[in-house]
Amino acid sequence: MVIALGVTGGIGAYKAVEVARGLQKRGHDVVAIMTHSARRFVGEVTFEAITRRPVITDQFARGANADIEHIALATDASLLLVAPATANVIGKFANGIADDFLTSLYLATRAPVLMAPAMNTNMLEHAAVQRNLQTLASRGVRFVDPGEGFLACGWIGKGRLAEPDAIVAAAERILHPSGSLLGRRIVISAGPTFEDLDPVRFIGNRSSGRMGYAIAAESARRGAHVVLVSGPTKLDAPAGALVERVRSAAEMAQAMGTHAAGADAVVMAAAVADYTPAHALDSKMPKGDGPLQITLVRTQDILAELGRRRGDAPLPLLVGFAAETGDPRARARQKLQAKHVDLIVANDVSRSDAGFDVETNAAILISADGEVDTPLQLKSELASTIIDRIEQMLSTRAAAAKQS
Ligand code: CTP
């Protein structure tokens, strides 16, 4: 398969040589494209020797235009991989700026796109870069997260290019997807919602998003097409998931409504606010002398609405969570019925080792068939248990659909 390897001007550019070699060892044909500044870090001859192909450095090079090269490569490439990806190229991709070969190729290709960002920690955390990364993620661009360590600029922090092996492995996963959920579309919500009172204050909750993110990561690892609708969290996007970030319950309802259509399973792991201020003020609310009364109105119950919409159709499989203080069984069973869902993951959030904002969780999986207790385990392990159950329920449904 032809892989277009974009190399941009970061100190990690030398590691792209190892990436090219790794891809070639796995039988891929690599076409290296170097931006103007990449050539200040590594010589194009190095890539030429490894890929045994001319390196593309100029959109208008003589001899390269008879078969308009970026269009030809855009069609031939099975993957566009950019490693290292600087803040600059991320910004250009996000905003559709096409002022050289690589950025034009991004617009012209329909191949999947994988980027390995590398830059100084402050640059990576800058709102402009974060926003561009989110824009690209919402368009389906995949990322290999930068690692932490000593940066060339002398800092210690996040921003170092991921290791070549990890980049090659991520590329392989895109080129040869495999796993028990291959071909399945799973939509997951995670995190809290924030309901604004005024421009500086909001009502939120303690959900960290870890449980939903772990389910998204595990589903993607098993080959599913994953959409993660996330409330405000500090977590990095799980590899391979398409992330849509939202803030309020209303925004989450809208996003889930859109993505649930055509999904095989929907997992509502988000801690959605049940109430929102009747009126959010446009300017900051001044304090008064007496007590303050705020009128809250009910938000839409997203899960119940999805249950209502699905009716008796077999899909999407609907999974909800029930966070209760004390033994969750009775209320969870009520929720299973009232919201018309297939599986409730119930837990007791009054425990200090389970529920909100901790790494571990213990849960009871409740469905029409009965209850299964899971032991206290890492959220990533519980995610696996939940997905095993979802897979089982999906295959039962597929078998039933065949018989009918
Ligand atoms: N949920 C939802 N929309 C809401 C509130 C909750 O989709 N507006 C979903 C949650 O994501 C979770 C499930 O419903 O999967 C159960 O949420 P929980 O807060 O435990 O229960 P509630 O139904 O809100 O009931 P209560 O707060 O009265 O216990």
Coordinates of C-alpha atoms and ligand atoms in Angstrom, one line a residue:
M1 CA 0.0 0.0 0.0
V2 CA 1.2 3.5 -0.7
I3 CA 1.6 5.7 2.4
A4 CA 2.2 9.4 2.0
L5 CA 4.5 10.4 4.8
G6 CA 4.5 14.1 5.5
V7 CA 7.5 15.4 7.4
T8 CA 7.3 18.9 8.8
G9 CA 9.9 21.1 10.5
G10 CA 10.3 19.8 14.0
I11 CA 13.3 18.5 15.9
G12 CA 11.6 15.1 15.8
A13 CA 12.0 15.0 12.0
Y14 CA 14.9 12.7 12.3
K15 CA 12.6 10.1 13.9
A16 CA 10.5 10.2 10.8
V17 CA 13.3 8.3 9.1
E18 CA 12.7 5.4 11.5
V19 CA 9.0 5.6 10.8
A20 CA 9.6 5.4 7.0
R21 CA 11.9 2.4 7.6
G22 CA 9.4 0.7 9.9
L23 CA 6.6 1.1 7.3
Q24 CA 8.7 -0.2 4.6
K25 CA 9.7 -3.3 6.6
R26 CA 6.0 -4.0 6.8
G27 CA 5.8 -4.0 3.0
H28 CA 4.4 -0.5 2.4
D29 CA 5.5 1.8 -0.3
V30 CA 6.4 5.1 1.3
V31 CA 6.3 8.5 -0.5
A32 CA 8.0 11.1 1.6
I33 CA 6.9 14.7 1.4
M34 CA 9.0 17.2 3.2
T35 CA 8.0 20.8 3.9
H36 CA 10.4 23.6 3.5
S37 CA 11.3 23.8 7.2
A38 CA 11.6 20.0 7.5
R39 CA 14.5 20.1 5.1
R40 CA 16.4 22.3 7.7
F41 CA 16.3 19.4 10.1
V42 CA 17.0 16.4 7.9
G43 CA 18.3 16.0 4.4
E44 CA 15.9 14.8 1.7
V45 CA 18.6 12.3 0.5
T46 CA 18.1 10.3 3.7
F47 CA 14.5 9.8 2.9
E48 CA 15.2 9.2 -0.7
A49 CA 17.7 6.4 0.2
I50 CA 15.3 4.7 2.5
T51 CA 12.1 5.0 0.5
R52 CA 13.9 4.5 -2.8
R53 CA 11.7 7.1 -4.3
P54 CA 12.1 10.8 -5.1
V55 CA 11.1 12.9 -2.1
I56 CA 8.5 15.5 -2.9
T57 CA 9.6 18.9 -1.7
D58 CA 8.1 21.3 -4.0
Q59 CA 4.6 21.7 -5.4
F60 CA 5.8 23.2 -8.6
A61 CA 9.0 21.1 -9.2
R62 CA 9.8 20.6 -12.9
G63 CA 8.8 17.3 -14.2
A64 CA 6.3 16.7 -11.4
N65 CA 3.3 18.4 -13.0
A66 CA 2.5 16.4 -16.1
D67 CA 0.4 14.1 -13.9
I68 CA -0.6 16.7 -11.3
E69 CA 1.3 15.0 -8.5
H70 CA -0.6 15.9 -5.4
I71 CA -3.8 14.7 -7.1
A72 CA -2.2 11.5 -8.3
L73 CA -0.8 10.7 -4.8
A74 CA -4.1 11.8 -3.2
T75 CA -5.8 9.1 -5.1
D76 CA -3.1 6.4 -4.7
A77 CA -2.4 6.8 -1.1
S78 CA -4.0 4.5 1.4
L79 CA -2.9 6.7 4.3
L80 CA -1.6 10.2 4.8
L81 CA 0.7 10.2 7.9
V82 CA 2.2 13.4 9.2
A83 CA 5.1 12.8 11.6
P84 CA 6.2 15.0 13.2
A85 CA 3.2 17.4 12.8
T86 CA 4.1 20.9 13.9
A87 CA 1.6 23.4 15.3
N88 CA 1.9 25.1 11.9
V89 CA 0.8 22.2 9.8
I90 CA -2.0 21.3 12.3
G91 CA -3.2 24.9 12.0
K92 CA -3.1 24.8 8.2
F93 CA -4.9 21.4 7.9
A94 CA -7.6 22.6 10.4
N95 CA -8.2 25.8 8.4
G96 CA -7.9 24.5 4.9
I97 CA -4.8 26.5 4.0
A98 CA -3.1 24.8 1.1
D99 CA 0.1 26.7 0.4
D100 CA 2.5 23.8 -0.3
F101 CA 2.4 20.2 -1.5
L102 CA 1.5 18.6 1.9
T103 CA -1.3 20.9 2.8
S104 CA -2.8 20.6 -0.7
L105 CA -2.5 16.8 -0.5
Y106 CA -4.5 16.9 2.8
L107 CA -7.4 18.7 1.0
A108 CA -7.2 16.5 -2.1
T109 CA -7.1 13.1 -0.5
R110 CA -9.9 10.9 0.9
A111 CA -7.5 8.6 2.5
P112 CA -7.5 8.3 6.3
V113 CA -5.2 10.9 8.0
L114 CA -3.0 10.2 11.0
M115 CA -0.9 12.9 12.7
A116 CA 1.8 12.6 15.3
P117 CA 2.0 16.1 16.9
A118 CA 5.3 17.3 18.3
M119 CA 6.0 20.7 19.8
N120 CA 6.9 22.5 23.0
T121 CA 4.5 21.9 25.9
N122 CA 3.1 25.4 26.0
M123 CA 2.5 25.4 22.3
L124 CA 0.7 22.1 22.6
E125 CA -1.5 23.4 25.4
H126 CA -2.3 26.7 23.7
A127 CA -6.0 27.2 23.1
A128 CA -5.4 27.8 19.3
V129 CA -3.6 24.5 18.9
Q130 CA -6.1 22.6 21.1
R131 CA -8.9 24.0 19.0
N132 CA -7.2 23.0 15.8
L133 CA -6.6 19.5 17.1
Q134 CA -10.3 19.3 18.0
T135 CA -11.4 20.5 14.7
L136 CA -9.3 17.9 13.0
A137 CA -10.4 15.1 15.4
S138 CA -14.1 16.0 14.7
R139 CA -13.3 15.5 11.0
G140 CA -12.0 12.0 11.7
V141 CA -8.2 12.7 11.7
R142 CA -6.5 10.3 14.0
F143 CA -3.6 11.2 16.3
V144 CA -0.7 9.5 17.9
D145 CA -0.4 11.3 21.2
P146 CA 2.9 13.0 21.9
G147 CA 4.9 11.6 24.8
E148 CA 6.3 13.2 27.9
G149 CA 10.0 13.7 28.5
F150 CA 12.9 16.0 27.8
L151 CA 12.1 18.3 25.0
A152 CA 14.7 19.7 22.6
C153 CA 13.9 23.2 24.0
G154 CA 15.2 22.1 27.4
W155 CA 11.7 21.7 29.0
I156 CA 10.4 18.6 30.5
G157 CA 6.8 18.0 29.6
K158 CA 4.4 16.8 27.0
G159 CA 5.1 17.4 23.4
R160 CA 7.8 15.0 22.3
L161 CA 7.1 13.1 19.1
A162 CA 5.7 9.6 19.9
E163 CA 8.2 6.8 19.4
P164 CA 8.5 5.5 15.8
D165 CA 7.2 2.0 16.8
A166 CA 4.0 3.5 18.2
I167 CA 3.5 5.6 15.1
V168 CA 4.0 2.6 12.8
A169 CA 1.7 0.5 14.9
A170 CA -1.0 3.2 14.8
A171 CA -0.7 3.4 11.0
E172 CA -1.0 -0.4 10.8
R173 CA -4.2 -0.4 12.9
I174 CA -5.7 2.1 10.4
L175 CA -4.5 0.1 7.3
H176 CA -5.5 -3.3 8.7
P177 CA -8.3 -2.8 11.2
S178 CA -9.0 -5.9 13.1
G179 CA -11.0 -6.9 16.1
S180 CA -14.2 -8.3 17.4
L181 CA -16.1 -5.1 16.8
L182 CA -14.9 -4.4 13.3
G183 CA -17.8 -2.9 11.3
R184 CA -19.7 -1.9 14.4
R185 CA -20.5 1.7 15.1
I186 CA -20.5 2.6 18.8
V187 CA -21.5 6.0 20.2
I188 CA -20.4 6.8 23.7
S189 CA -21.1 9.8 26.0
A190 CA -18.7 10.6 28.8
G191 CA -18.0 13.2 31.4
P192 CA -20.1 15.8 33.2
T193 CA -22.2 18.5 31.6
F194 CA -21.9 22.1 32.7
E195 CA -25.0 24.2 32.9
D196 CA -24.2 27.9 32.7
L197 CA -25.7 30.4 35.2
D198 CA -23.9 33.4 33.7
P199 CA -20.7 33.9 31.8
V200 CA -18.5 32.8 34.7
R201 CA -20.6 30.4 36.8
F202 CA -22.0 27.0 36.0
I203 CA -23.6 24.0 37.7
G204 CA -21.5 20.9 37.1
N205 CA -20.7 17.5 38.8
R206 CA -17.7 15.5 39.7
S207 CA -17.6 13.1 36.8
S208 CA -14.1 12.8 35.4
G209 CA -15.1 11.1 32.2
R210 CA -12.7 8.2 32.8
M211 CA -15.3 5.4 32.6
G212 CA -16.7 6.6 29.2
Y213 CA -13.2 7.3 27.8
A214 CA -12.1 3.8 28.8
I215 CA -15.1 2.3 27.0
A216 CA -14.3 4.4 23.9
A217 CA -10.7 3.4 24.0
E218 CA -11.5 -0.3 24.3
S219 CA -14.2 -0.2 21.6
A220 CA -11.7 1.4 19.2
R221 CA -9.1 -1.1 20.1
R222 CA -11.5 -3.9 19.1
G223 CA -12.0 -2.3 15.7
A224 CA -15.3 -0.4 16.2
H225 CA -16.0 2.9 14.6
V226 CA -16.2 5.0 17.7
V227 CA -17.8 8.4 18.3
L228 CA -17.2 9.8 21.7
V229 CA -19.4 12.7 22.8
S230 CA -17.6 14.2 25.7
G231 CA -18.6 16.8 28.2
P232 CA -15.8 19.0 29.7
T233 CA -13.0 16.8 30.9
K234 CA -9.2 17.0 31.1
L235 CA -8.7 13.7 29.3
D236 CA -6.9 13.2 26.0
A237 CA -8.9 11.8 23.1
P238 CA -8.7 8.0 23.1
A239 CA -6.7 6.7 20.1
G240 CA -8.9 5.9 17.1
A241 CA -12.1 7.6 18.4
L242 CA -13.8 10.5 16.8
V243 CA -14.4 13.0 19.6
E244 CA -17.1 15.6 19.7
R245 CA -16.8 18.0 22.6
V246 CA -20.0 19.5 24.2
R247 CA -20.7 21.5 27.3
S248 CA -24.3 21.4 28.3
A249 CA -27.0 18.7 28.6
A250 CA -28.8 20.3 25.7
E251 CA -25.6 20.2 23.5
M252 CA -25.1 16.6 24.5
A253 CA -28.7 15.7 23.6
Q254 CA -28.3 17.2 20.2
A255 CA -25.0 15.4 19.5
M256 CA -26.2 12.0 20.8
G257 CA -29.4 12.3 18.8
T258 CA -27.5 12.9 15.6
H259 CA -24.8 10.2 16.1
A260 CA -27.2 7.5 17.5
A261 CA -28.9 7.2 14.1
G262 CA -27.3 4.1 12.5
A263 CA -25.3 3.1 15.6
D264 CA -25.1 -0.5 16.7
A265 CA -24.8 0.5 20.4
V266 CA -25.1 3.6 22.4
V267 CA -23.4 3.8 25.8
M268 CA -24.6 6.7 28.0
A269 CA -21.7 6.9 30.5
A270 CA -22.0 10.7 30.9
A271 CA -23.3 12.2 34.1
V272 CA -25.8 14.5 32.5
A273 CA -27.3 17.3 34.5
D274 CA -31.0 16.6 35.3
Y275 CA -31.7 20.3 35.7
T276 CA -30.5 23.5 34.1
P277 CA -31.0 27.1 35.0
A278 CA -34.3 28.4 33.6
H279 CA -32.4 31.5 32.3
A280 CA -28.7 31.8 31.8
L281 CA -27.7 35.4 32.2
D282 CA -25.7 37.2 29.5
S283 CA -23.7 39.2 32.0
K284 CA -22.2 38.3 35.4
M285 CA -24.8 38.1 38.2
P286 CA -24.0 40.7 41.0
K287 CA -24.4 39.5 44.6
G288 CA -27.3 40.8 46.7
D289 CA -27.7 40.9 50.5
G290 CA -30.3 38.1 50.9
P291 CA -30.4 34.5 49.9
L292 CA -30.4 33.7 46.2
Q293 CA -33.0 31.6 44.5
I294 CA -32.4 30.1 41.2
T295 CA -35.1 28.3 39.2
L296 CA -33.9 25.1 37.5
V297 CA -35.8 23.3 34.8
R298 CA -35.5 19.7 33.8
T299 CA -33.2 18.8 31.0
Q300 CA -34.1 16.1 28.4
D301 CA -33.4 12.6 29.6
I302 CA -31.2 11.7 26.6
L303 CA -31.2 7.9 27.3
A304 CA -34.9 7.7 27.8
E305 CA -35.4 9.7 24.6
L306 CA -33.1 7.3 22.7
G307 CA -35.1 4.4 24.2
R308 CA -38.4 6.0 23.1
R309 CA -37.1 6.6 19.6
R310 CA -35.7 3.1 19.1
G311 CA -39.0 1.5 20.3
D312 CA -38.9 -2.2 19.7
A313 CA -36.3 -2.2 17.0
P314 CA -33.3 -4.4 17.9
L315 CA -30.7 -1.6 17.4
P316 CA -29.1 0.4 18.7
L317 CA -28.4 -1.6 21.8
L318 CA -28.8 0.9 24.6
V319 CA -26.6 1.0 27.7
G320 CA -27.0 3.3 30.6
F321 CA -25.3 3.9 33.9
A322 CA -27.0 4.2 37.3
A323 CA -25.0 6.1 39.9
E324 CA -26.6 5.6 43.2
T325 CA -25.6 6.2 46.8
G326 CA -26.2 2.8 48.6
D327 CA -27.2 -0.5 47.0
P328 CA -28.0 0.5 43.4
R329 CA -29.9 -2.7 42.3
A330 CA -33.6 -1.7 42.8
R331 CA -33.3 1.7 41.3
A332 CA -31.1 0.4 38.5
R333 CA -33.8 -2.1 37.6
Q334 CA -36.4 0.6 37.6
K335 CA -34.2 2.7 35.2
L336 CA -33.8 -0.3 32.9
Q337 CA -37.5 -0.5 32.4
A338 CA -38.4 3.2 32.6
K339 CA -35.8 4.2 30.0
H340 CA -36.4 1.2 27.8
V341 CA -32.7 0.2 27.7
D342 CA -30.9 -3.1 27.4
L343 CA -28.2 -2.9 30.0
I344 CA -27.6 -0.8 33.1
V345 CA -24.2 -0.5 34.7
A346 CA -25.0 0.3 38.3
N347 CA -22.7 1.4 40.9
D348 CA -22.6 2.8 44.4
V349 CA -20.9 6.2 44.2
S350 CA -20.8 6.6 48.0
R351 CA -17.9 4.2 48.1
S352 CA -14.5 5.9 48.1
D353 CA -13.0 3.3 45.7
A354 CA -15.7 3.4 43.0
G355 CA -17.6 5.9 41.0
F356 CA -16.6 9.5 40.4
D357 CA -13.1 10.8 39.9
V358 CA -11.3 7.6 40.9
E359 CA -9.4 5.1 38.8
T360 CA -11.3 2.1 39.9
N361 CA -14.9 1.0 39.8
A362 CA -17.1 -1.9 40.9
A363 CA -20.4 -2.4 39.2
I364 CA -23.4 -4.6 38.7
L365 CA -24.4 -5.3 35.1
I366 CA -28.2 -5.4 35.0
S367 CA -30.2 -6.6 32.0
A368 CA -33.6 -8.3 31.5
D369 CA -31.7 -11.6 31.8
G370 CA -30.4 -10.9 35.3
E371 CA -27.6 -9.4 37.3
V372 CA -23.8 -9.9 37.1
D373 CA -21.6 -8.5 39.9
T374 CA -18.1 -7.3 38.7
P375 CA -15.3 -7.0 41.2
L376 CA -13.5 -3.8 42.1
Q377 CA -11.2 -3.2 39.2
L378 CA -9.5 -0.5 37.1
K379 CA -12.0 1.4 34.9
S380 CA -10.1 0.1 31.8
E381 CA -10.8 -3.5 33.0
L382 CA -14.4 -2.8 33.8
A383 CA -14.7 -1.2 30.3
S384 CA -13.6 -4.6 28.8
T385 CA -16.1 -6.4 30.9
I386 CA -18.9 -4.1 29.7
I387 CA -17.9 -4.4 26.1
D388 CA -17.7 -8.2 26.3
R389 CA -21.3 -8.0 27.5
I390 CA -22.3 -5.6 24.7
E391 CA -20.6 -7.9 22.1
Q392 CA -22.5 -10.8 23.5
M393 CA -25.9 -9.0 23.3
L394 CA -25.2 -7.7 19.8
S395 CA -24.4 -11.2 18.5
T396 CA -27.6 -12.6 20.2
R397 CA -29.5 -9.9 18.4
A398 CA -27.9 -10.6 15.1
A399 CA -28.7 -14.3 15.4
A400 CA -32.3 -13.5 16.3
A401 CA -32.6 -11.1 13.3
K402 CA -31.4 -13.9 11.0
Q403 CA -34.0 -16.4 12.3
S404 CA -36.9 -14.0 11.9
Ligands
CTP1 N1 -29.1 10.3 31.6 C1 -29.4 10.9 30.4 N2 -30.0 12.2 30.4 C2 -30.2 12.8 31.5 C3 -29.8 12.2 32.8 C4 -29.3 11.0 32.8 O1 -29.2 10.3 29.3 N3 -30.7 14.1 31.5 C5 -28.5 9.0 31.6 C6 -27.1 8.9 32.2 O2 -26.1 9.0 31.2 C7 -27.1 7.4 32.7 C8 -28.6 7.2 33.0 O3 -29.3 8.1 32.3 O4 -26.7 6.5 31.7 C9 -28.9 7.2 34.5 O5 -28.6 8.4 35.0 P1 -28.8 8.7 36.6 O6 -28.3 10.1 36.8 O7 -28.1 7.7 37.4 O8 -30.3 8.6 36.8 P2 -31.5 9.5 36.5 O9 -32.3 8.8 35.5 O10 -31.0 10.9 36.3 O11 -32.3 9.4 37.9 P3 -32.0 10.0 39.3 O12 -31.0 11.1 39.2 O13 -33.3 10.4 39.8 O14 -31.4 8.8 40.1

